[in-house]
Amino acid sequence: MNTSQTVKEVSVGEITKAILVDLQKLQQYSGEPMAAVYADNLLRTMRCLRDKLPLDPITEVVMALHDALAFQNHWIDYTAPQYQGASDLLSSLVGQVSITNSEVEDSILTLEDLGFDTLPFGVKLDDSLDRDEDEE
């Protein structure tokens, strides 16, 4: 009996290609019930990328898109052109040998420009509260 295990390395390119396929399907079925299947698969694959390659620069961009899609099921609200823009952006990143922090920031801002809310979990502070009471 062989007790050794074979470990298969997963590259960011392989996972990102799966993400791109789901983005294209989501774009194709945007606004239709079938889109839910591709949205579910897309979000799972994005989390898989986060779990397997948490320190890869593209993961930060993918997770910004994930947050925009997953928060309160906002994937339903986005349109085919927005999905196309996200797909084009990720495609351009996959082809690069290395990605700088500046390129990561620019990519996330590009997602924002496309209409994706990449920071949906923000907390709104109520400025009307009297802060003097807290200091006592």
PDB file of C-alpha atoms in Angstrom:
ATOM      1  CA  MET A   1       0.000   0.000   0.000  1.00  0.00           C
ATOM      2  CA  ASN A   2       1.414   3.352  -1.046  1.00  0.00           C
ATOM      3  CA  THR A   3       0.905   5.979   1.643  1.00  0.00           C
ATOM      4  CA  SER A   4       2.612   8.848  -0.145  1.00  0.00           C
ATOM      5  CA  GLN A   5       0.472  11.629  -1.457  1.00  0.00           C
ATOM      6  CA  THR A   6       0.845  13.520  -4.658  1.00  0.00           C
ATOM      7  CA  VAL A   7       0.508  17.247  -4.252  1.00  0.00           C
ATOM      8  CA  LYS A   8      -0.653  19.210  -7.243  1.00  0.00           C
ATOM      9  CA  GLU A   9       0.510  22.792  -7.339  1.00  0.00           C
ATOM     10  CA  VAL A  10      -2.171  25.244  -8.335  1.00  0.00           C
ATOM     11  CA  SER A  11      -1.081  28.353 -10.154  1.00  0.00           C
ATOM     12  CA  VAL A  12      -2.776  31.705  -9.986  1.00  0.00           C
ATOM     13  CA  GLY A  13      -3.185  31.511 -13.762  1.00  0.00           C
ATOM     14  CA  GLU A  14      -5.242  28.326 -13.598  1.00  0.00           C
ATOM     15  CA  ILE A  15      -7.606  29.653 -10.951  1.00  0.00           C
ATOM     16  CA  THR A  16      -7.894  33.032 -12.640  1.00  0.00           C
ATOM     17  CA  LYS A  17      -8.772  31.377 -15.949  1.00  0.00           C
ATOM     18  CA  ALA A  18     -11.628  29.580 -14.178  1.00  0.00           C
ATOM     19  CA  ILE A  19     -12.723  32.941 -12.758  1.00  0.00           C
ATOM     20  CA  LEU A  20     -12.643  34.473 -16.247  1.00  0.00           C
ATOM     21  CA  VAL A  21     -14.826  31.683 -17.643  1.00  0.00           C
ATOM     22  CA  ASP A  22     -17.414  32.265 -14.907  1.00  0.00           C
ATOM     23  CA  LEU A  23     -17.288  36.040 -15.433  1.00  0.00           C
ATOM     24  CA  GLN A  24     -17.973  35.525 -19.141  1.00  0.00           C
ATOM     25  CA  LYS A  25     -20.891  33.212 -18.364  1.00  0.00           C
ATOM     26  CA  LEU A  26     -22.216  35.687 -15.802  1.00  0.00           C
ATOM     27  CA  GLN A  27     -21.972  38.399 -18.433  1.00  0.00           C
ATOM     28  CA  GLN A  28     -23.809  36.212 -20.941  1.00  0.00           C
ATOM     29  CA  TYR A  29     -26.654  35.374 -18.541  1.00  0.00           C
ATOM     30  CA  SER A  30     -26.768  38.717 -16.711  1.00  0.00           C
ATOM     31  CA  GLY A  31     -30.311  39.434 -15.550  1.00  0.00           C
ATOM     32  CA  GLU A  32     -31.475  35.840 -16.057  1.00  0.00           C
ATOM     33  CA  PRO A  33     -32.070  33.130 -13.426  1.00  0.00           C
ATOM     34  CA  MET A  34     -29.243  31.004 -14.876  1.00  0.00           C
ATOM     35  CA  ALA A  35     -26.781  33.691 -13.763  1.00  0.00           C
ATOM     36  CA  ALA A  36     -27.141  32.472 -10.168  1.00  0.00           C
ATOM     37  CA  VAL A  37     -25.336  29.227 -11.020  1.00  0.00           C
ATOM     38  CA  TYR A  38     -22.363  31.078 -12.467  1.00  0.00           C
ATOM     39  CA  ALA A  39     -22.338  33.668  -9.682  1.00  0.00           C
ATOM     40  CA  ASP A  40     -22.193  30.905  -7.071  1.00  0.00           C
ATOM     41  CA  ASN A  41     -19.370  29.133  -8.872  1.00  0.00           C
ATOM     42  CA  LEU A  42     -17.521  32.414  -9.415  1.00  0.00           C
ATOM     43  CA  LEU A  43     -17.676  33.374  -5.738  1.00  0.00           C
ATOM     44  CA  ARG A  44     -16.507  29.901  -4.682  1.00  0.00           C
ATOM     45  CA  THR A  45     -13.579  30.017  -7.090  1.00  0.00           C
ATOM     46  CA  MET A  46     -12.626  33.480  -5.853  1.00  0.00           C
ATOM     47  CA  ARG A  47     -12.558  32.191  -2.265  1.00  0.00           C
ATOM     48  CA  CYS A  48     -10.486  29.222  -3.425  1.00  0.00           C
ATOM     49  CA  LEU A  49      -7.929  31.651  -4.863  1.00  0.00           C
ATOM     50  CA  ARG A  50      -7.870  33.524  -1.556  1.00  0.00           C
ATOM     51  CA  ASP A  51      -7.349  30.301   0.390  1.00  0.00           C
ATOM     52  CA  LYS A  52      -4.633  28.870  -1.861  1.00  0.00           C
ATOM     53  CA  LEU A  53      -2.730  32.022  -2.823  1.00  0.00           C
ATOM     54  CA  PRO A  54      -3.481  34.691  -0.206  1.00  0.00           C
ATOM     55  CA  LEU A  55      -0.287  36.666  -0.839  1.00  0.00           C
ATOM     56  CA  ASP A  56      -0.497  36.882  -4.618  1.00  0.00           C
ATOM     57  CA  PRO A  57      -1.170  40.454  -5.812  1.00  0.00           C
ATOM     58  CA  ILE A  58      -3.967  39.381  -8.155  1.00  0.00           C
ATOM     59  CA  THR A  59      -5.780  37.869  -5.164  1.00  0.00           C
ATOM     60  CA  GLU A  60      -6.272  41.341  -3.716  1.00  0.00           C
ATOM     61  CA  VAL A  61      -7.936  42.537  -6.921  1.00  0.00           C
ATOM     62  CA  VAL A  62     -10.072  39.399  -7.164  1.00  0.00           C
ATOM     63  CA  MET A  63     -11.191  39.739  -3.540  1.00  0.00           C
ATOM     64  CA  ALA A  64     -12.146  43.384  -4.078  1.00  0.00           C
ATOM     65  CA  LEU A  65     -14.391  42.198  -6.910  1.00  0.00           C
ATOM     66  CA  HIS A  66     -15.621  39.330  -4.711  1.00  0.00           C
ATOM     67  CA  ASP A  67     -16.697  41.768  -1.998  1.00  0.00           C
ATOM     68  CA  ALA A  68     -18.562  43.887  -4.535  1.00  0.00           C
ATOM     69  CA  LEU A  69     -20.409  40.847  -5.883  1.00  0.00           C
ATOM     70  CA  ALA A  70     -21.048  38.945  -2.658  1.00  0.00           C
ATOM     71  CA  PHE A  71     -22.255  41.739  -0.381  1.00  0.00           C
ATOM     72  CA  GLN A  72     -26.042  41.415  -0.186  1.00  0.00           C
ATOM     73  CA  ASN A  73     -25.985  39.473  -3.478  1.00  0.00           C
ATOM     74  CA  HIS A  74     -25.123  42.600  -5.450  1.00  0.00           C
ATOM     75  CA  TRP A  75     -23.956  40.386  -8.325  1.00  0.00           C
ATOM     76  CA  ILE A  76     -27.613  40.562  -9.397  1.00  0.00           C
ATOM     77  CA  ASP A  77     -27.398  44.332  -9.876  1.00  0.00           C
ATOM     78  CA  TYR A  78     -24.360  44.470 -12.136  1.00  0.00           C
ATOM     79  CA  THR A  79     -24.667  44.527 -15.918  1.00  0.00           C
ATOM     80  CA  ALA A  80     -23.062  42.632 -18.781  1.00  0.00           C
ATOM     81  CA  PRO A  81     -20.752  45.561 -19.714  1.00  0.00           C
ATOM     82  CA  GLN A  82     -19.543  45.762 -16.109  1.00  0.00           C
ATOM     83  CA  TYR A  83     -18.745  42.048 -16.110  1.00  0.00           C
ATOM     84  CA  GLN A  84     -16.967  42.474 -19.444  1.00  0.00           C
ATOM     85  CA  GLY A  85     -14.862  45.283 -17.978  1.00  0.00           C
ATOM     86  CA  ALA A  86     -13.924  43.169 -14.954  1.00  0.00           C
ATOM     87  CA  SER A  87     -13.050  40.262 -17.239  1.00  0.00           C
ATOM     88  CA  ASP A  88     -10.861  42.487 -19.424  1.00  0.00           C
ATOM     89  CA  LEU A  89      -9.109  43.859 -16.347  1.00  0.00           C
ATOM     90  CA  LEU A  90      -8.360  40.423 -14.895  1.00  0.00           C
ATOM     91  CA  SER A  91      -7.230  39.160 -18.310  1.00  0.00           C
ATOM     92  CA  SER A  92      -4.706  41.973 -18.523  1.00  0.00           C
ATOM     93  CA  LEU A  93      -3.370  41.148 -15.051  1.00  0.00           C
ATOM     94  CA  VAL A  94      -3.018  37.419 -15.732  1.00  0.00           C
ATOM     95  CA  GLY A  95      -0.723  38.126 -18.660  1.00  0.00           C
ATOM     96  CA  GLN A  96       1.744  40.089 -16.539  1.00  0.00           C
ATOM     97  CA  VAL A  97       4.876  38.510 -15.101  1.00  0.00           C
ATOM     98  CA  SER A  98       4.691  40.578 -11.930  1.00  0.00           C
ATOM     99  CA  ILE A  99       2.153  43.005 -10.524  1.00  0.00           C
ATOM    100  CA  THR A 100       3.182  45.992  -8.422  1.00  0.00           C
ATOM    101  CA  ASN A 101       1.253  47.433  -5.485  1.00  0.00           C
ATOM    102  CA  SER A 102       0.500  50.471  -7.610  1.00  0.00           C
ATOM    103  CA  GLU A 103      -1.018  48.270 -10.314  1.00  0.00           C
ATOM    104  CA  VAL A 104      -3.134  46.502  -7.689  1.00  0.00           C
ATOM    105  CA  GLU A 105      -4.436  49.853  -6.440  1.00  0.00           C
ATOM    106  CA  ASP A 106      -5.088  51.067  -9.992  1.00  0.00           C
ATOM    107  CA  SER A 107      -6.938  47.837 -10.791  1.00  0.00           C
ATOM    108  CA  ILE A 108      -9.195  48.198  -7.767  1.00  0.00           C
ATOM    109  CA  LEU A 109      -9.883  51.816  -8.725  1.00  0.00           C
ATOM    110  CA  THR A 110     -10.720  50.605 -12.240  1.00  0.00           C
ATOM    111  CA  LEU A 111     -13.275  48.221 -10.716  1.00  0.00           C
ATOM    112  CA  GLU A 112     -14.738  51.209  -8.855  1.00  0.00           C
ATOM    113  CA  ASP A 113     -14.831  53.194 -12.117  1.00  0.00           C
ATOM    114  CA  LEU A 114     -16.746  50.302 -13.694  1.00  0.00           C
ATOM    115  CA  GLY A 115     -19.357  50.705 -10.958  1.00  0.00           C
ATOM    116  CA  PHE A 116     -18.342  47.894  -8.601  1.00  0.00           C
ATOM    117  CA  ASP A 117     -18.564  48.836  -4.926  1.00  0.00           C
ATOM    118  CA  THR A 118     -15.323  47.248  -3.742  1.00  0.00           C
ATOM    119  CA  LEU A 119     -15.749  48.478  -0.161  1.00  0.00           C
ATOM    120  CA  PRO A 120     -19.353  47.531   0.618  1.00  0.00           C
ATOM    121  CA  PHE A 121     -18.681  46.675   4.251  1.00  0.00           C
ATOM    122  CA  GLY A 122     -17.855  50.232   5.307  1.00  0.00           C
ATOM    123  CA  VAL A 123     -19.195  51.593   8.564  1.00  0.00           C
ATOM    124  CA  LYS A 124     -21.028  54.892   8.553  1.00  0.00           C
ATOM    125  CA  LEU A 125     -20.412  57.032  11.601  1.00  0.00           C
ATOM    126  CA  ASP A 126     -23.181  59.103  13.065  1.00  0.00           C
ATOM    127  CA  ASP A 127     -21.694  62.575  13.546  1.00  0.00           C
ATOM    128  CA  SER A 128     -24.789  63.739  15.371  1.00  0.00           C
ATOM    129  CA  LEU A 129     -23.770  61.846  18.514  1.00  0.00           C
ATOM    130  CA  ASP A 130     -22.468  64.009  21.322  1.00  0.00           C
ATOM    131  CA  ARG A 131     -18.839  63.001  21.779  1.00  0.00           C
ATOM    132  CA  ASP A 132     -18.507  64.861  25.091  1.00  0.00           C
ATOM    133  CA  GLU A 133     -20.585  62.180  26.816  1.00  0.00           C
ATOM    134  CA  ASP A 134     -18.098  59.500  25.769  1.00  0.00           C
ATOM    135  CA  GLU A 135     -15.179  61.355  27.332  1.00  0.00           C
ATOM    136  CA  GLU A 136     -16.667  61.395  30.842  1.00  0.00           C
TER     137      GLU A 136
END
